[in-house]
Each structure stands twice: as structure tokens, then as C-alpha cells.
Amino acid sequence: MRTRDILGEASAALTGSRSRTCLTGAGVTVGALALVLIVSLSLGLSTLIDDFVSGEEQLRHVLVMPGFGRRIDRSVEIEIAGEMTDAKRDRLRRALMKRSRGGPPMQAAINTIDADVEAKLAAISGVVDARPFVQDRFEAQLGDRSTGNRKVLSIGAPADHPNYPGRLLAGRWFASDDEHAVVVHELMLYELGIASDEAQAAVVGKTLRVTARKEGGGMLAMIMKATGGSSGGGKTQWPVLYSEDLEIVGVIRERFGDDPSTVMDEAMAMQADLFIPTEFHRTLSERRAGQGGLRALLLVADSMDHIDAIEDEVRAMGLQSRSVQRAVSRIKKTLDVATFVAGFLAAIAVFVSCLGIVNTMVMSVLERTREIGLLKALGARSRDVMLLFLVEGAFIGFGGGLLGVAIARGLGVFGNRVGTSMIEEAMQMPFTGTLFQFPLWLLLGGVGFATATSLIASVIPAIRAARIDPVRALRHE
Amino acid sequence: MAAKELRRQGPKADPVSNVGSHHGGMRLVEIRGLVRRYGEGHAAVEALADVDLSIEAGEFVALLGRSGSGKSTLLNLLSGLDSPTAGSVRIGGEDLAGLDPDGLAHYRSTQIGIVFQSFHLLPGRTALANVEMPLVLDGEPREERRDRAAAALAAVGLSDRVSHRPSELSGGEQQRVAIARALVRDPALLVCDEPTGNLDSTTADGVTELLLTLNRERGVTIVLVTHDEALARRCASRIVVLEDGRIVREEATERVMS
Ligand SMILES: Nc1ncnc2c1ncn2[C@@H]1O[C@H](COP(=O)(O)OP(=O)(O)O)[C@@H](O)[C@H]1O
Ligand SMILES: [Mg+2]
């Protein structure tokens, strides 16, 4: 038989039992739809993550923070030495376990990042740059306006920072890392009652007085807050450590939309109201007695391959280590698992639709036994008969798959619209990413997969058709 | 060897001239010691027991016999739809036992035309499409098969029923379409299994007359199964009577029909 005739015969058979064909195809459509949507969402999310940490440099960042001592590995049995009853041993083990789990809020850092440690970290092999993150909290006073009891966060920022200068509303960025200057955030000015861009620009050149108070952290602060503190009138007032007058050289605005940024900057500067040149900020922080060391140190590795080794070394020094690379790979791993699980469910849908195809084709073979017998009596080869049914199955798969992929594409457009508005609402800024992505290979692959599985599902019915004995099929009753 | 020979003939080779039917008197079919047994042991049924039969090209053989005497079984073996338990079927000198399934399919499509008692037309298709079917299976181009199918329909007198569906045709017309379908590839042998069994006697006469005409004017070799001896005498050149799977009588006839 000619290919064209086989296609014609197969489609004639399908249109002959239209409603059955449509129902079977609908099964394939649902399966293909689910599968394509899941893969498309997974692609979109994966791209979102990649875009979020875009720029290879971020993946080479390791953020080092003070360590809170070693935690006990719970998978290892804790040894309690000495002679004692078993009950006592159990009690001591339990106490040790509990203590080992206490988190940062309750504890002061045991291992700080002082100058020595900083030098050691910078010297780790593979580290090409070490950028200190300095933070502090101040009361800020601008003329007769003051933040009062509300302390604003200040961070140290380098004169050559890649992103901050681009966000200046007015004024300039720092000339050097030890300049006695400050760049203020637009929100702080707003909270001081200076609202418009013009009014905010006018503060450039004025003097900002920052006041540091001695401040306890952790448990003591919590208790003092809870009990009303030492001073009467409700609010705790810690003694003043020092005040400093800084020239406001610029006003910086909030990050918005496509503004470039790095994950580490986002984490450190999320609530920053004051930007102070790094080195100068360090000298300010050092004036706080008893609060030695940096809040964090950002190590930049020469290559992504060295991140693991650097992190190991940092941890060995009893410090905390965070890296974008590891976070991303953990998120991606989670995403992979989620995609796999969802894909598995979709595969079940495809499998069920295949059972539908097997059923339909077997029914069709049974119904057409006589016709198949006749074709064989007229000289059809088994191969032709088999092809006829395989093509029928492939047609159902192709049609159902095509429809499924088309619907998935349509739902994707809808999903992107809904998703974008949800993300924009949550993040309060414009979002330009795509949640559901449909590369050509996915569209073609979806149709191809549906066609191929349907084809496979029709193999057994096709073989049954090819084996029909014409004598028996045509016997006259 | 025999299998290759048969399969090498393209679909357009003329099997009739190939086996020399037009020259008359050449041996077309040679059946020797044919046995067909169904089942095994106690339940075994010997549908054919040691049948010898020769048919010359151009002959019109009528197979007579009661129901269950093995007529259909013999036709099925003749047309390569079934294979014998023992013995051989040779057509034009080629042993069917030497053909693989594809070879048999090719044999059916080139050498044999089959007409069934219950017509077996495809219900959804026009008369023309039904007649075209064997040519579709052969992979013949669309234009050619249209022409050949139309010619075959004309030969059975149905030029004006080309685009009718089986449900729009009378029983006799349906059987004529089936005959046209069997003839469309110019087979060496036309086998008809009780073609008039489902028709009233007037219509049956018409169909029988058509077969006779085809045999006389176009030299088509025909094996016709019937249990109507009178009808057999009117059209066949030879009568073969089967009983319990054996040939019990064979005689040449004076054909009455003209
Ligand atoms: N597939 C089969 N299985 C078992 N017995 C069969 C089969 N086909 C035919 N027979 C038996 O073979 C015998 C001859 O059958 P058949 O050739 O159909 O007779 P006829 O066509 O002369 O009526 C009958 O007894 C019938 O029951
Ligand atoms: Mg019979």
C-alpha cells in the first residue's frame, strides 16, 4: 500500500467513529497538557532563579558571618564520659543536645571576625577579594527633625560599588572609602517629613547627626524591653556612646524593577537608611566597646569551583558561611524534585490515556474483524494491516497531543498574566520575567511524546489486527 | 524459488497471460493428495481427505456437494487463505507451500479473485471505491485505479451505479460489484463460494449468466461452489461433486445456458 493510502484509510477509519476518536484523543490531550505545563513552569522558574543571580560574579560570593560555636551533629551518638548511672548519662546527653541547638538570638558570637580573622580569610587560597560588610544602628537628626527612638540601619558601602551610584536621586556617591560622608535613603527622608524628590534633593550638603547608644543584644535586651527597662516612661534609653556629624552627599532611592543588584547586597542593605563609606564606617563601629569584629565579610572567589573548598575552610574556623551558589543549587534541587513528582503524576495521566488508546484500538480491531479479514483476502499484507492501526493510533496521539500543547500554550499565557500580577503584588515592583516558558523543543516534544506513546499503545492492537485469520473472519454464518 | 518467482511479478504483470489462460488447455491448477484436518485426536474433522483435481485455464468448474462436504475448505486452500495438512496446491506450476505469508498475500492479490456468498462489500464506501480496494492494496496510483475500477464495473454492467453505496444497491447489484472487485486485477482464477446463495432465483440467474459471459468472452477461469446442480449444469463446463471431503463424481457437461 502507498503511504498516502494508508494515511487516508486510517483517517477514514477515525472519522468513521468520530465520538470515540474524540474521547480517546481527549485523554491524550489532558496528559500532554499536564506534562507540557509542568515542564514549562519548571523551565520558567529555573530561568527566574538564574536571572535572579545573574552575573557570574554572584555565584563566586561567599558571605562569612560570626560563628556561634560548634553544633552537635545529631546523627552521631554523644559520648558522656565518667562513672554515673545510665539515667544520669541520658539526662546529661539530653541537656547537651538542647544547648547545642540554641540559636543566634540567645547567644553572642563566639567566633568574631576581627582584623586577624579577616586577614586569614582574605588569605584563603582562591579568594581574590574580601569586602567587609559593616552595619550599625543610629538615631539620626537632620536640623530639627529626628528619628527619635527609632534607630536607622547604616551600612558600609565602598566608593566603587557597582550598583548603588546608579540609584542616586540627587548629589553624588563617595569619593573614597574613608570619606566622612553619608548617603541617605529616600524613605528615611520621607519619614522625617521630606517627601518630594525636589525637597529631598535639597538636603544634599546639609549635616546629619548620628548618635550611637550603648546597646545590649540578645536576652538582656529582650528582658529590658519586656520589663520596661531602666528608665521610666515605657521606652528603654541606653546611654549615649558617641555622636558624629556627617555631610549628606547624596540621596539614594529604593531598588525597583530591573535595577541591578546582588543577592548579598539585597540581604545586607534591605533595611539600610544610611550608606557610609566602608572604611570610615569601620572606624565608627570600632568605637563600640565590646562589639569587636565585622557583621559580615564577603569573600569573592576566583572561580566557582573553589566555593566549596573556601566554605569548608571558613567553617573550619568556626564561622558561618553562606554562598549564593549553594543556595541556588539547593533551590534548584528542590525544584527538580518538585518537577519530578509533578511530572510523575502527569506521566500517570499519559499512561491512563494510553490505556484508553489500547482499549479503543482493541475495540476497533474487534469491530472491524470482518473488514480486516476481507482486506487480507483481497491481498493485503500483514504489514499493511499493522501499519493501518499504528497510523490510527499515531493520529489520535498527534491530534490529542497537538490540542493539548495548544491548550497548554494558551493556559501559559493566562498563567503568566496571573502569575506576574501576583508576583508584582507580593514584591511591590514591576516583574518582567516569564513563569511558563514554551521553547520550540517543548512544543514539538510534547506533540512528539503524545504521538510516540500512542503509537506504542497501538502496537499490541495492531499486532492483533495483523494476526486476524481471514478464513475465520469471513466465514459465512 | 517458486516463491521468489511469484513475488517478482510486479502488480501490473498480467497473470492471466502469464499462466497462459488464453491459449486454452494449459494446466492452471493442479491439486495432489490434498488433506485438510481441523482439530486433533477424537475431535479431529477431516474436511478434505486426499483430493486430486486439475483445472485447465479457461475452464468453468462447478463444485457441488452438501453443506459440510468441504467445498469452502477447498476454495480457501486454492486461494491461499488456508494451508493444507498434507498434499499440494500448484497454480501455474508454482507450489503454494513454498510461499511465505507476504508471498501468499501477493499471490492472492495477483492470481486470485474471490467472490463470497455474503458479498463482503465495505459498507461506507461507493461501488467504485469497493472495486478500487484491491488496487489500493497493490499500491496502484489513484488515476489508474479509478479507470480500471470503472472498467471493471462496466464489465459487470454497473456503469450507472459507480457512486452508489452498498446499502443503495440490490443484492444482485452488490454481488456484481463484488465480482467486479474480484476481476479488477485480471486474476488467473476466479473463485466464487456460493455467490448466488443469498439471492432470489431470478437475480441468481443474472449473476450466473454474468459469470458465464466472463468465462466465455474474456476467458476467465472460474471455480464456482454451489449446491444447485441444475444451475451448475447450465453454466459449468465440468462438474465436480464432493462428499465428506472426497471427490465422488466428476463429469463434463453440455452447457445449456447460452
Ligand atoms: N475452522 C474450522 N474448524 C473446525 N472445523 C471446520 C472448520 N472449518 C470447517 N470445518 C469443518 O470442515 C467441514 C467442511 O467445511 P466446509 O468446507 O465449510 O463445508 P462446505 O463449504 O462444503 O459447506 C465441515 O464439517 C466443517 O464443520
Ligand atoms: Mg461453504
mmCIF file of N, CA, C and O in Angstrom, chain A residues 150-209:
data_model
loop_
_atom_site.group_PDB
_atom_site.id
_atom_site.type_symbol
_atom_site.label_atom_id
_atom_site.label_comp_id
_atom_site.label_asym_id
_atom_site.label_seq_id
_atom_site.Cartn_x
_atom_site.Cartn_y
_atom_site.Cartn_z
ATOM 1 N N ARG A 150 13.506 55.702 67.201
ATOM 2 C CA ARG A 150 13.642 54.718 66.122
ATOM 3 C C ARG A 150 15.061 54.779 65.587
ATOM 4 O O ARG A 150 15.526 55.840 65.151
ATOM 5 N N LYS A 151 15.752 53.668 65.645
ATOM 6 C CA LYS A 151 17.126 53.668 65.144
ATOM 7 C C LYS A 151 17.105 53.235 63.688
ATOM 8 O O LYS A 151 16.337 52.365 63.300
ATOM 9 N N VAL A 152 17.944 53.915 62.902
ATOM 10 C CA VAL A 152 18.005 53.546 61.493
ATOM 11 C C VAL A 152 19.269 52.734 61.249
ATOM 12 O O VAL A 152 20.271 52.886 61.943
ATOM 13 N N LEU A 153 19.161 51.874 60.245
ATOM 14 C CA LEU A 153 20.280 50.981 59.939
ATOM 15 C C LEU A 153 21.259 51.690 59.012
ATOM 16 O O LEU A 153 20.867 52.298 58.020
ATOM 17 N N SER A 154 22.537 51.592 59.354
ATOM 18 C CA SER A 154 23.549 52.119 58.455
ATOM 19 C C SER A 154 24.397 50.962 57.967
ATOM 20 O O SER A 154 24.603 49.993 58.693
ATOM 21 N N ILE A 155 24.838 51.076 56.731
ATOM 22 C CA ILE A 155 25.762 50.047 56.245
ATOM 23 C C ILE A 155 26.964 50.718 55.612
ATOM 24 O O ILE A 155 26.888 51.853 55.122
ATOM 25 N N GLY A 156 28.057 49.989 55.621
ATOM 26 C CA GLY A 156 29.258 50.484 54.966
ATOM 27 C C GLY A 156 29.191 50.131 53.498
ATOM 28 O O GLY A 156 28.826 49.017 53.138
ATOM 29 N N ALA A 157 29.485 51.119 52.645
ATOM 30 C CA ALA A 157 29.433 50.853 51.207
ATOM 31 C C ALA A 157 30.714 51.379 50.575
ATOM 32 O O ALA A 157 31.180 52.452 50.931
ATOM 33 N N PRO A 158 31.275 50.629 49.647
ATOM 34 C CA PRO A 158 32.521 51.067 49.022
ATOM 35 C C PRO A 158 32.293 52.186 48.008
ATOM 36 O O PRO A 158 31.204 52.304 47.444
ATOM 37 N N ALA A 159 33.342 52.986 47.812
ATOM 38 C CA ALA A 159 33.251 54.082 46.848
ATOM 39 C C ALA A 159 33.057 53.543 45.433
ATOM 40 O O ALA A 159 32.461 54.213 44.596
ATOM 41 N N ASP A 160 33.547 52.313 45.210
ATOM 42 C CA ASP A 160 33.443 51.780 43.836
ATOM 43 C C ASP A 160 32.316 50.766 43.708
ATOM 44 O O ASP A 160 32.393 49.842 42.909
ATOM 45 N N HIS A 161 31.274 50.919 44.514
ATOM 46 C CA HIS A 161 30.176 49.946 44.441
ATOM 47 C C HIS A 161 29.531 49.971 43.055
ATOM 48 O O HIS A 161 29.262 51.036 42.504
ATOM 49 N N PRO A 162 29.284 48.784 42.468
ATOM 50 C CA PRO A 162 28.787 48.758 41.084
ATOM 51 C C PRO A 162 27.353 49.255 40.922
ATOM 52 O O PRO A 162 26.991 49.763 39.854
ATOM 53 N N ASN A 163 26.519 49.118 41.937
ATOM 54 C CA ASN A 163 25.097 49.387 41.724
ATOM 55 C C ASN A 163 24.546 50.626 42.424
ATOM 56 O O ASN A 163 23.694 51.320 41.871
ATOM 57 N N TYR A 164 25.002 50.887 43.628
ATOM 58 C CA TYR A 164 24.400 51.975 44.393
ATOM 59 C C TYR A 164 24.466 53.334 43.685
ATOM 60 O O TYR A 164 23.462 54.068 43.664
ATOM 61 N N PRO A 165 25.621 53.706 43.105
ATOM 62 C CA PRO A 165 25.688 55.049 42.484
ATOM 63 C C PRO A 165 24.596 55.262 41.438
ATOM 64 O O PRO A 165 24.108 56.380 41.252
ATOM 65 N N GLY A 166 24.176 54.166 40.778
ATOM 66 C CA GLY A 166 23.153 54.291 39.746
ATOM 67 C C GLY A 166 21.782 54.630 40.310
ATOM 68 O O GLY A 166 20.862 54.949 39.548
ATOM 69 N N ARG A 167 21.621 54.520 41.606
ATOM 70 C CA ARG A 167 20.310 54.764 42.201
ATOM 71 C C ARG A 167 20.216 56.111 42.913
ATOM 72 O O ARG A 167 19.256 56.367 43.639
ATOM 73 N N LEU A 168 21.198 56.946 42.672
ATOM 74 C CA LEU A 168 21.172 58.250 43.347
ATOM 75 C C LEU A 168 20.071 59.130 42.769
ATOM 76 O O LEU A 168 19.924 59.235 41.554
ATOM 77 N N LEU A 169 19.282 59.727 43.666
ATOM 78 C CA LEU A 169 18.250 60.676 43.234
ATOM 79 C C LEU A 169 18.860 62.067 43.105
ATOM 80 O O LEU A 169 18.434 62.891 42.296
ATOM 81 N N ALA A 170 19.847 62.325 43.964
ATOM 82 C CA ALA A 170 20.472 63.650 43.981
ATOM 83 C C ALA A 170 21.856 63.509 44.582
ATOM 84 O O ALA A 170 22.160 62.511 45.253
ATOM 85 N N GLY A 171 22.695 64.495 44.329
ATOM 86 C CA GLY A 171 24.030 64.505 44.913
ATOM 87 C C GLY A 171 24.964 63.535 44.222
ATOM 88 O O GLY A 171 24.773 63.211 43.052
ATOM 89 N N ARG A 172 25.930 63.047 44.962
ATOM 90 C CA ARG A 172 26.958 62.186 44.385
ATOM 91 C C ARG A 172 27.210 60.994 45.277
ATOM 92 O O ARG A 172 26.698 60.911 46.391
ATOM 93 N N TRP A 173 28.006 60.076 44.775
ATOM 94 C CA TRP A 173 28.444 58.920 45.543
ATOM 95 C C TRP A 173 29.779 59.261 46.200
ATOM 96 O O TRP A 173 30.321 60.334 45.943
ATOM 97 N N PHE A 174 30.304 58.371 47.032
ATOM 98 C CA PHE A 174 31.529 58.682 47.776
ATOM 99 C C PHE A 174 32.744 58.799 46.875
ATOM 100 O O PHE A 174 32.871 58.069 45.897
ATOM 101 N N ALA A 175 33.637 59.702 47.278
ATOM 102 C CA ALA A 175 34.876 59.855 46.532
ATOM 103 C C ALA A 175 35.893 58.816 46.986
ATOM 104 O O ALA A 175 36.719 58.363 46.193
ATOM 105 N N SER A 176 35.835 58.434 48.275
ATOM 106 C CA SER A 176 36.772 57.417 48.745
ATOM 107 C C SER A 176 36.114 56.617 49.862
ATOM 108 O O SER A 176 35.064 56.993 50.378
ATOM 109 N N ASP A 177 36.791 55.504 50.264
ATOM 110 C CA ASP A 177 36.205 54.627 51.269
ATOM 111 C C ASP A 177 36.318 55.178 52.689
ATOM 112 O O ASP A 177 35.695 54.658 53.601
ATOM 113 N N ASP A 178 37.156 56.220 52.853
ATOM 114 C CA ASP A 178 37.230 56.745 54.216
ATOM 115 C C ASP A 178 36.741 58.186 54.318
ATOM 116 O O ASP A 178 37.042 58.896 55.264
ATOM 117 N N GLU A 179 35.962 58.592 53.331
ATOM 118 C CA GLU A 179 35.365 59.917 53.363
ATOM 119 C C GLU A 179 34.366 60.016 54.520
ATOM 120 O O GLU A 179 33.644 59.061 54.810
ATOM 121 N N HIS A 180 34.353 61.177 55.207
ATOM 122 C CA HIS A 180 33.388 61.367 56.291
ATOM 123 C C HIS A 180 32.097 61.890 55.693
ATOM 124 O O HIS A 180 31.861 63.085 55.667
ATOM 125 N N ALA A 181 31.314 60.978 55.119
ATOM 126 C CA ALA A 181 30.115 61.409 54.394
ATOM 127 C C ALA A 181 29.027 60.362 54.566
ATOM 128 O O ALA A 181 29.274 59.255 55.040
ATOM 129 N N VAL A 182 27.821 60.748 54.197
ATOM 130 C CA VAL A 182 26.719 59.800 54.256
ATOM 131 C C VAL A 182 25.786 60.017 53.068
ATOM 132 O O VAL A 182 25.618 61.140 52.602
ATOM 133 N N VAL A 183 25.255 58.916 52.545
ATOM 134 C CA VAL A 183 24.182 58.986 51.546
ATOM 135 C C VAL A 183 22.940 58.445 52.248
ATOM 136 O O VAL A 183 22.991 57.385 52.878
ATOM 137 N N VAL A 184 21.844 59.232 52.158
ATOM 138 C CA VAL A 184 20.654 58.821 52.897
ATOM 139 C C VAL A 184 19.602 58.236 51.964
ATOM 140 O O VAL A 184 19.523 58.576 50.782
ATOM 141 N N HIS A 185 18.788 57.346 52.524
ATOM 142 C CA HIS A 185 17.744 56.688 51.742
ATOM 143 C C HIS A 185 16.505 57.578 51.682
ATOM 144 O O HIS A 185 16.173 58.265 52.646
ATOM 145 N N GLU A 186 15.801 57.515 50.553
ATOM 146 C CA GLU A 186 14.625 58.375 50.382
ATOM 147 C C GLU A 186 13.539 58.107 51.418
ATOM 148 O O GLU A 186 12.797 59.007 51.803
ATOM 149 N N LEU A 187 13.469 56.840 51.884
ATOM 150 C CA LEU A 187 12.422 56.517 52.852
ATOM 151 C C LEU A 187 12.647 57.233 54.192
ATOM 152 O O LEU A 187 11.707 57.731 54.802
ATOM 153 N N MET A 188 13.939 57.304 54.601
ATOM 154 C CA MET A 188 14.221 57.963 55.877
ATOM 155 C C MET A 188 13.839 59.443 55.799
ATOM 156 O O MET A 188 13.245 59.999 56.724
ATOM 157 N N LEU A 189 14.163 60.060 54.651
ATOM 158 C CA LEU A 189 13.807 61.474 54.490
ATOM 159 C C LEU A 189 12.298 61.635 54.529
ATOM 160 O O LEU A 189 11.765 62.552 55.147
ATOM 161 N N TYR A 190 11.600 60.691 53.871
ATOM 162 C CA TYR A 190 10.141 60.739 53.871
ATOM 163 C C TYR A 190 9.626 60.659 55.299
ATOM 164 O O TYR A 190 8.726 61.387 55.697
ATOM 165 N N GLU A 191 10.228 59.766 56.077
ATOM 166 C CA GLU A 191 9.777 59.596 57.462
ATOM 167 C C GLU A 191 10.150 60.792 58.335
ATOM 168 O O GLU A 191 9.555 61.019 59.382
ATOM 169 N N LEU A 192 11.123 61.536 57.862
ATOM 170 C CA LEU A 192 11.453 62.781 58.570
ATOM 171 C C LEU A 192 10.565 63.924 58.089
ATOM 172 O O LEU A 192 10.737 65.066 58.482
ATOM 173 N N GLY A 193 9.664 63.629 57.163
ATOM 174 C CA GLY A 193 8.721 64.635 56.687
ATOM 175 C C GLY A 193 9.160 65.346 55.427
ATOM 176 O O GLY A 193 8.604 66.375 55.055
ATOM 177 N N ILE A 194 10.176 64.824 54.748
ATOM 178 C CA ILE A 194 10.628 65.443 53.496
ATOM 179 C C ILE A 194 10.224 64.496 52.371
ATOM 180 O O ILE A 194 10.817 63.428 52.198
ATOM 181 N N ALA A 195 9.195 64.898 51.604
ATOM 182 C CA ALA A 195 8.556 63.921 50.729
ATOM 183 C C ALA A 195 9.020 63.960 49.279
ATOM 184 O O ALA A 195 9.417 62.947 48.718
ATOM 185 N N SER A 196 8.949 65.131 48.617
ATOM 186 C CA SER A 196 9.153 65.160 47.167
ATOM 187 C C SER A 196 10.631 65.005 46.799
ATOM 188 O O SER A 196 11.515 65.222 47.619
ATOM 189 N N ASP A 197 10.851 64.609 45.546
ATOM 190 C CA ASP A 197 12.225 64.482 45.054
ATOM 191 C C ASP A 197 12.975 65.804 45.202
ATOM 192 O O ASP A 197 14.144 65.828 45.590
ATOM 193 N N GLU A 198 12.269 66.937 44.903
ATOM 194 C CA GLU A 198 12.925 68.237 44.955
ATOM 195 C C GLU A 198 13.349 68.575 46.380
ATOM 196 O O GLU A 198 14.485 68.964 46.640
ATOM 197 N N ALA A 199 12.408 68.358 47.311
ATOM 198 C CA ALA A 199 12.710 68.650 48.714
ATOM 199 C C ALA A 199 13.838 67.754 49.213
ATOM 200 O O ALA A 199 14.710 68.184 49.962
ATOM 201 N N GLN A 200 13.806 66.493 48.746
ATOM 202 C CA GLN A 200 14.839 65.561 49.197
ATOM 203 C C GLN A 200 16.202 65.954 48.630
ATOM 204 O O GLN A 200 17.224 65.828 49.301
ATOM 205 N N ALA A 201 16.204 66.431 47.367
ATOM 206 C CA ALA A 201 17.472 66.844 46.758
ATOM 207 C C ALA A 201 18.084 68.010 47.529
ATOM 208 O O ALA A 201 19.311 68.171 47.573
ATOM 209 N N ALA A 202 17.216 68.784 48.146
ATOM 210 C CA ALA A 202 17.703 69.970 48.849
ATOM 211 C C ALA A 202 18.478 69.644 50.121
ATOM 212 O O ALA A 202 19.150 70.513 50.677
ATOM 213 N N VAL A 203 18.402 68.382 50.601
ATOM 214 C CA VAL A 203 19.152 68.055 51.824
ATOM 215 C C VAL A 203 20.632 67.820 51.529
ATOM 216 O O VAL A 203 21.445 67.742 52.443
ATOM 217 N N VAL A 204 20.953 67.640 50.234
ATOM 218 C CA VAL A 204 22.362 67.407 49.893
ATOM 219 C C VAL A 204 23.186 68.616 50.336
ATOM 220 O O VAL A 204 22.816 69.762 50.071
ATOM 221 N N GLY A 205 24.294 68.348 51.040
ATOM 222 C CA GLY A 205 25.126 69.433 51.550
ATOM 223 C C GLY A 205 24.849 69.734 53.010
ATOM 224 O O GLY A 205 25.670 70.348 53.699
ATOM 225 N N LYS A 206 23.683 69.294 53.512
ATOM 226 C CA LYS A 206 23.377 69.530 54.920
ATOM 227 C C LYS A 206 24.083 68.499 55.796
ATOM 228 O O LYS A 206 24.670 67.540 55.295
ATOM 229 N N THR A 207 23.981 68.708 57.087
ATOM 230 C CA THR A 207 24.680 67.828 58.013
ATOM 231 C C THR A 207 23.698 66.908 58.724
ATOM 232 O O THR A 207 22.645 67.337 59.172
ATOM 233 N N LEU A 208 24.069 65.619 58.802
ATOM 234 C CA LEU A 208 23.255 64.652 59.512
ATOM 235 C C LEU A 208 24.020 64.248 60.774
ATOM 236 O O LEU A 208 25.189 63.877 60.720
ATOM 237 N N ARG A 209 23.333 64.367 61.900
ATOM 238 C CA ARG A 209 23.988 63.935 63.155
ATOM 239 C C ARG A 209 23.517 62.532 63.491
ATOM 240 O O ARG A 209 22.316 62.281 63.567
#
